[in-house]
Structure formats: C-alpha cells, structure tokens
mmCIF file with all atom_site columns, C-alpha atoms in Angstrom:
data_model
loop_
_atom_site.group_PDB
_atom_site.id
_atom_site.type_symbol
_atom_site.label_atom_id
_atom_site.label_alt_id
_atom_site.label_comp_id
_atom_site.label_asym_id
_atom_site.label_entity_id
_atom_site.label_seq_id
_atom_site.pdbx_PDB_ins_code
_atom_site.Cartn_x
_atom_site.Cartn_y
_atom_site.Cartn_z
_atom_site.occupancy
_atom_site.B_iso_or_equiv
_atom_site.pdbx_formal_charge
_atom_site.auth_seq_id
_atom_site.auth_comp_id
_atom_site.auth_asym_id
_atom_site.auth_atom_id
_atom_site.pdbx_PDB_model_num
ATOM 1   C CA . MET A 1 1   ? -98.106  -52.641 -68.998 1.00 51.00 ? 5   MET A CA 1
ATOM 2   C CA . ILE A 1 2   ? -94.499  -52.350 -67.884 1.00 52.00 ? 6   ILE A CA 1
ATOM 3   C CA . MET A 1 3   ? -92.418  -54.270 -70.488 1.00 70.00 ? 7   MET A CA 1
ATOM 4   C CA . GLY A 1 4   ? -90.491  -57.151 -69.012 1.00 85.00 ? 8   GLY A CA 1
ATOM 5   C CA . GLU A 1 5   ? -87.521  -59.296 -70.444 1.00 87.00 ? 9   GLU A CA 1
ATOM 6   C CA . SER A 1 6   ? -89.936  -62.169 -71.138 1.00 90.00 ? 10  SER A CA 1
ATOM 7   C CA . ALA A 1 7   ? -92.501  -59.942 -72.907 1.00 93.00 ? 11  ALA A CA 1
ATOM 8   C CA . GLU A 1 8   ? -89.568  -58.493 -74.908 1.00 93.00 ? 12  GLU A CA 1
ATOM 9   C CA . ASN A 1 9   ? -88.247  -62.270 -75.752 1.00 94.00 ? 13  ASN A CA 1
ATOM 10  C CA . TYR A 1 10  ? -91.676  -63.125 -76.776 1.00 96.00 ? 14  TYR A CA 1
ATOM 11  C CA . LEU A 1 11  ? -92.220  -60.189 -79.338 1.00 96.00 ? 15  LEU A CA 1
ATOM 12  C CA . GLU A 1 12  ? -88.548  -60.600 -80.617 1.00 96.00 ? 16  GLU A CA 1
ATOM 13  C CA . THR A 1 13  ? -89.122  -64.073 -81.601 1.00 96.00 ? 17  THR A CA 1
ATOM 14  C CA . ILE A 1 14  ? -92.498  -63.343 -83.181 1.00 97.00 ? 18  ILE A CA 1
ATOM 15  C CA . LEU A 1 15  ? -90.487  -60.898 -85.410 1.00 97.00 ? 19  LEU A CA 1
ATOM 16  C CA . ILE A 1 16  ? -87.657  -63.475 -86.174 1.00 96.00 ? 20  ILE A CA 1
ATOM 17  C CA . LEU A 1 17  ? -89.944  -66.454 -86.912 1.00 96.00 ? 21  LEU A CA 1
ATOM 18  C CA . SER A 1 18  ? -92.176  -63.908 -89.303 1.00 95.00 ? 22  SER A CA 1
ATOM 19  C CA . LYS A 1 19  ? -89.017  -63.185 -91.104 1.00 94.00 ? 23  LYS A CA 1
ATOM 20  C CA . ARG A 1 20  ? -88.448  -66.975 -91.557 1.00 93.00 ? 24  ARG A CA 1
ATOM 21  C CA . LYS A 1 21  ? -92.070  -68.012 -92.422 1.00 91.00 ? 25  LYS A CA 1
ATOM 22  C CA . ALA A 1 22  ? -95.344  -66.630 -93.531 1.00 87.00 ? 26  ALA A CA 1
ATOM 23  C CA . ALA A 1 23  ? -97.230  -67.722 -90.302 1.00 90.00 ? 27  ALA A CA 1
ATOM 24  C CA . VAL A 1 24  ? -96.660  -67.717 -86.869 1.00 96.00 ? 28  VAL A CA 1
ATOM 25  C CA . ARG A 1 25  ? -98.467  -69.775 -84.365 1.00 95.00 ? 29  ARG A CA 1
ATOM 26  C CA . SER A 1 26  ? -97.855  -70.678 -80.831 1.00 95.00 ? 30  SER A CA 1
ATOM 27  C CA . VAL A 1 27  ? -96.655  -73.773 -81.246 1.00 94.00 ? 31  VAL A CA 1
ATOM 28  C CA . ASP A 1 28  ? -93.797  -72.339 -83.400 1.00 96.00 ? 32  ASP A CA 1
ATOM 29  C CA . ILE A 1 29  ? -92.792  -69.951 -80.514 1.00 96.00 ? 33  ILE A CA 1
ATOM 30  C CA . ALA A 1 30  ? -93.000  -72.665 -78.292 1.00 96.00 ? 34  ALA A CA 1
ATOM 31  C CA . THR A 1 31  ? -90.537  -74.788 -80.150 1.00 95.00 ? 35  THR A CA 1
ATOM 32  C CA . GLU A 1 32  ? -88.297  -71.807 -80.872 1.00 94.00 ? 36  GLU A CA 1
ATOM 33  C CA . LEU A 1 33  ? -88.110  -70.774 -77.142 1.00 94.00 ? 37  LEU A CA 1
ATOM 34  C CA . GLY A 1 34  ? -88.184  -74.274 -75.606 1.00 94.00 ? 38  GLY A CA 1
ATOM 35  C CA . PHE A 1 35  ? -91.615  -73.424 -73.708 1.00 94.00 ? 39  PHE A CA 1
ATOM 36  C CA . SER A 1 36  ? -94.560  -75.502 -73.286 1.00 95.00 ? 40  SER A CA 1
ATOM 37  C CA . LYS A 1 37  ? -97.356  -74.273 -75.381 1.00 93.00 ? 41  LYS A CA 1
ATOM 38  C CA . PRO A 1 38  ? -99.495  -73.608 -72.264 1.00 94.00 ? 42  PRO A CA 1
ATOM 39  C CA . SER A 1 39  ? -97.031  -71.059 -71.236 1.00 94.00 ? 43  SER A CA 1
ATOM 40  C CA . VAL A 1 40  ? -96.767  -69.523 -74.700 1.00 95.00 ? 44  VAL A CA 1
ATOM 41  C CA . CYS A 1 41  ? -100.766 -69.505 -74.750 1.00 93.00 ? 45  CYS A CA 1
ATOM 42  C CA . VAL A 1 42  ? -101.034 -67.410 -71.442 1.00 94.00 ? 46  VAL A CA 1
ATOM 43  C CA . ALA A 1 43  ? -98.072  -65.315 -72.820 1.00 94.00 ? 47  ALA A CA 1
ATOM 44  C CA . MET A 1 44  ? -99.966  -64.332 -76.058 1.00 95.00 ? 48  MET A CA 1
ATOM 45  C CA . ARG A 1 45  ? -103.212 -63.731 -74.133 1.00 95.00 ? 49  ARG A CA 1
ATOM 46  C CA . ASN A 1 46  ? -101.218 -61.036 -72.154 1.00 94.00 ? 50  ASN A CA 1
ATOM 47  C CA . LEU A 1 47  ? -99.430  -59.411 -75.061 1.00 96.00 ? 51  LEU A CA 1
ATOM 48  C CA . ARG A 1 48  ? -102.870 -59.476 -76.836 1.00 95.00 ? 52  ARG A CA 1
ATOM 49  C CA . GLU A 1 49  ? -104.819 -58.042 -73.909 1.00 94.00 ? 53  GLU A CA 1
ATOM 50  C CA . HIS A 1 50  ? -101.875 -55.039 -73.887 1.00 95.00 ? 54  HIS A CA 1
ATOM 51  C CA . GLY A 1 51  ? -102.325 -54.596 -77.745 1.00 95.00 ? 55  GLY A CA 1
ATOM 52  C CA . TYR A 1 52  ? -98.867  -56.018 -78.659 1.00 96.00 ? 56  TYR A CA 1
ATOM 53  C CA . VAL A 1 53  ? -100.168 -59.002 -80.726 1.00 97.00 ? 57  VAL A CA 1
ATOM 54  C CA . VAL A 1 54  ? -103.241 -59.903 -82.573 1.00 96.00 ? 58  VAL A CA 1
ATOM 55  C CA . THR A 1 55  ? -104.514 -63.480 -83.304 1.00 94.00 ? 59  THR A CA 1
ATOM 56  C CA . ASP A 1 56  ? -106.796 -64.207 -86.034 1.00 93.00 ? 60  ASP A CA 1
ATOM 57  C CA . SER A 1 57  ? -109.467 -67.169 -86.041 1.00 92.00 ? 61  SER A CA 1
ATOM 58  C CA . ASP A 1 58  ? -106.891 -69.543 -87.458 1.00 92.00 ? 62  ASP A CA 1
ATOM 59  C CA . GLY A 1 59  ? -104.423 -68.869 -84.405 1.00 91.00 ? 63  GLY A CA 1
ATOM 60  C CA . LEU A 1 60  ? -102.085 -66.876 -86.532 1.00 95.00 ? 64  LEU A CA 1
ATOM 61  C CA . ILE A 1 61  ? -100.276 -64.607 -84.603 1.00 96.00 ? 65  ILE A CA 1
ATOM 62  C CA . THR A 1 62  ? -99.329  -60.616 -86.057 1.00 96.00 ? 66  THR A CA 1
ATOM 63  C CA . LEU A 1 63  ? -97.562  -57.935 -84.044 1.00 96.00 ? 67  LEU A CA 1
ATOM 64  C CA . THR A 1 64  ? -99.629  -54.829 -83.957 1.00 96.00 ? 68  THR A CA 1
ATOM 65  C CA . GLU A 1 65  ? -97.864  -51.511 -84.743 1.00 96.00 ? 69  GLU A CA 1
ATOM 66  C CA . SER A 1 66  ? -96.441  -50.997 -80.902 1.00 95.00 ? 70  SER A CA 1
ATOM 67  C CA . GLY A 1 67  ? -95.695  -54.742 -80.929 1.00 96.00 ? 71  GLY A CA 1
ATOM 68  C CA . LEU A 1 68  ? -93.637  -54.395 -83.684 1.00 96.00 ? 72  LEU A CA 1
ATOM 69  C CA . GLU A 1 69  ? -91.732  -51.084 -82.329 1.00 95.00 ? 73  GLU A CA 1
ATOM 70  C CA . ILE A 1 70  ? -90.708  -52.773 -79.321 1.00 94.00 ? 74  ILE A CA 1
ATOM 71  C CA . ALA A 1 71  ? -89.729  -56.194 -81.304 1.00 96.00 ? 75  ALA A CA 1
ATOM 72  C CA . SER A 1 72  ? -87.690  -54.147 -83.744 1.00 96.00 ? 76  SER A CA 1
ATOM 73  C CA . LYS A 1 73  ? -85.860  -52.439 -81.095 1.00 94.00 ? 77  LYS A CA 1
ATOM 74  C CA . ILE A 1 74  ? -84.860  -55.114 -79.104 1.00 94.00 ? 78  ILE A CA 1
ATOM 75  C CA . TYR A 1 75  ? -84.002  -57.211 -82.478 1.00 95.00 ? 79  TYR A CA 1
ATOM 76  C CA . ASN A 1 76  ? -81.673  -54.296 -83.366 1.00 95.00 ? 80  ASN A CA 1
ATOM 77  C CA . ARG A 1 77  ? -79.983  -54.215 -79.727 1.00 95.00 ? 81  ARG A CA 1
ATOM 78  C CA . HIS A 1 78  ? -79.449  -57.884 -79.881 1.00 95.00 ? 82  HIS A CA 1
ATOM 79  C CA . GLU A 1 79  ? -78.050  -57.756 -83.538 1.00 95.00 ? 83  GLU A CA 1
ATOM 80  C CA . THR A 1 80  ? -75.720  -54.867 -82.420 1.00 96.00 ? 84  THR A CA 1
ATOM 81  C CA . ILE A 1 81  ? -74.541  -56.167 -79.146 1.00 96.00 ? 85  ILE A CA 1
ATOM 82  C CA . THR A 1 82  ? -74.147  -59.550 -80.668 1.00 96.00 ? 86  THR A CA 1
ATOM 83  C CA . ASP A 1 83  ? -71.879  -57.964 -83.398 1.00 95.00 ? 87  ASP A CA 1
ATOM 84  C CA . TRP A 1 84  ? -69.718  -55.713 -81.136 1.00 95.00 ? 88  TRP A CA 1
ATOM 85  C CA . LEU A 1 85  ? -69.024  -58.733 -78.804 1.00 96.00 ? 89  LEU A CA 1
ATOM 86  C CA . LYS A 1 86  ? -67.866  -60.716 -81.808 1.00 96.00 ? 90  LYS A CA 1
ATOM 87  C CA . SER A 1 87  ? -65.866  -57.744 -82.919 1.00 94.00 ? 91  SER A CA 1
ATOM 88  C CA . ILE A 1 88  ? -63.769  -57.427 -79.485 1.00 94.00 ? 92  ILE A CA 1
ATOM 89  C CA . GLY A 1 89  ? -63.307  -61.299 -79.388 1.00 96.00 ? 93  GLY A CA 1
ATOM 90  C CA . VAL A 1 90  ? -66.199  -63.186 -77.870 1.00 97.00 ? 94  VAL A CA 1
ATOM 91  C CA . SER A 1 91  ? -67.202  -66.243 -79.821 1.00 97.00 ? 95  SER A CA 1
ATOM 92  C CA . ALA A 1 92  ? -70.252  -66.113 -81.865 1.00 96.00 ? 96  ALA A CA 1
ATOM 93  C CA . ASP A 1 93  ? -72.415  -68.570 -79.381 1.00 96.00 ? 97  ASP A CA 1
ATOM 94  C CA . GLN A 1 94  ? -70.948  -66.384 -76.350 1.00 97.00 ? 98  GLN A CA 1
ATOM 95  C CA . ALA A 1 95  ? -71.750  -63.275 -77.806 1.00 97.00 ? 99  ALA A CA 1
ATOM 96  C CA . ALA A 1 96  ? -75.486  -64.256 -78.666 1.00 94.00 ? 100 ALA A CA 1
ATOM 97  C CA . ILE A 1 97  ? -76.200  -65.526 -75.211 1.00 94.00 ? 101 ILE A CA 1
ATOM 98  C CA . ASP A 1 98  ? -74.514  -62.525 -73.585 1.00 96.00 ? 102 ASP A CA 1
ATOM 99  C CA . ALA A 1 99  ? -76.553  -59.979 -75.967 1.00 95.00 ? 103 ALA A CA 1
ATOM 100 C CA . CYS A 1 100 ? -79.840  -61.905 -75.274 1.00 91.00 ? 104 CYS A CA 1
ATOM 101 C CA . ARG A 1 101 ? -79.254  -60.836 -71.759 1.00 92.00 ? 105 ARG A CA 1
ATOM 102 C CA . ILE A 1 102 ? -77.745  -57.433 -72.124 1.00 94.00 ? 106 ILE A CA 1
ATOM 103 C CA . GLU A 1 103 ? -80.427  -56.349 -74.650 1.00 92.00 ? 107 GLU A CA 1
ATOM 104 C CA . HIS A 1 104 ? -83.120  -55.932 -72.173 1.00 88.00 ? 108 HIS A CA 1
ATOM 105 C CA . VAL A 1 105 ? -81.409  -54.147 -69.273 1.00 91.00 ? 109 VAL A CA 1
ATOM 106 C CA . ILE A 1 106 ? -78.844  -51.442 -71.130 1.00 93.00 ? 110 ILE A CA 1
ATOM 107 C CA . SER A 1 107 ? -80.032  -48.306 -70.879 1.00 92.00 ? 111 SER A CA 1
ATOM 108 C CA . GLN A 1 108 ? -80.967  -46.360 -74.021 1.00 92.00 ? 112 GLN A CA 1
ATOM 109 C CA . GLU A 1 109 ? -78.046  -43.938 -73.148 1.00 96.00 ? 113 GLU A CA 1
ATOM 110 C CA . SER A 1 110 ? -75.395  -46.724 -72.953 1.00 95.00 ? 114 SER A CA 1
ATOM 111 C CA . PHE A 1 111 ? -76.778  -48.350 -76.176 1.00 94.00 ? 115 PHE A CA 1
ATOM 112 C CA . ASP A 1 112 ? -76.576  -45.013 -78.013 1.00 94.00 ? 116 ASP A CA 1
ATOM 113 C CA . CYS A 1 113 ? -73.083  -44.475 -76.688 1.00 94.00 ? 117 CYS A CA 1
ATOM 114 C CA . LEU A 1 114 ? -72.037  -47.945 -77.847 1.00 93.00 ? 118 LEU A CA 1
ATOM 115 C CA . CYS A 1 115 ? -73.492  -47.415 -81.424 1.00 93.00 ? 119 CYS A CA 1
ATOM 116 C CA . LYS A 1 116 ? -71.536  -44.212 -81.497 1.00 93.00 ? 120 LYS A CA 1
ATOM 117 C CA . SER A 1 117 ? -68.549  -45.917 -80.390 1.00 90.00 ? 121 SER A CA 1
ATOM 118 C CA . ILE A 1 118 ? -68.581  -48.826 -82.906 1.00 88.00 ? 122 ILE A CA 1
ATOM 119 C CA . LYS A 1 119 ? -69.345  -46.450 -86.019 1.00 78.00 ? 123 LYS A CA 1
#
C-alpha cells in the first residue's frame, strides 16, 4: 500500500487520541477529524487490511508496530514544522494548518536539513 495523506492523517490521529485517552474508537476519530463514522469505518478497514491497525471485539483501535512507526514519523514532522513556522513569526493556528499540509509532502532530505538548520 502506498501511504497517502489521508491514511497518514488517520494514523496520526489515532496516535494523538491514544495519548489523550485509554481507548480509541472509530467515533473518536470521526469526531476529531470531523468525518462521518462510515467514512472512518472504511478507512479503518483499509488500514487493518494493510496491517497498520488492529481492532478488538469491543471496537477498540490500536496501532500496530508499522502503524505506530508511520504515525510517530508524521507526528514528529508536524510538531517540528509547527514549531519552526511559529519561530519565524507565523501565528500558532496558521502554523498548525500549514504544518499539517507540509508534513505529508516534504522529502526526508528536506526535513532532515530543516531539522539541522533549527538546532
């Protein structure tokens, strides 16, 4: 599966929600992202089929090792880019919005150079 922006956003959202609450369900993801529950269910099925999440009999969603790896990478990019944008004068709200877009398209090489330049 080629990981697209949507799948990355779902994995990142699961990671963020799992830091806030003990259990993550489809309805939590739908609420967080402002998506319909059926849309989230389809996405979870696709992520489950590709081995990025598991869902137990109670509907609790957990990231697999590979899902956690991707989610952590995207979350780290988001936080780093948001902080950098704020440091150059972008408002916090706009920085978060822009970082959410940039985190999915920036190359690893560019991200690594960005990290080096801000240290």
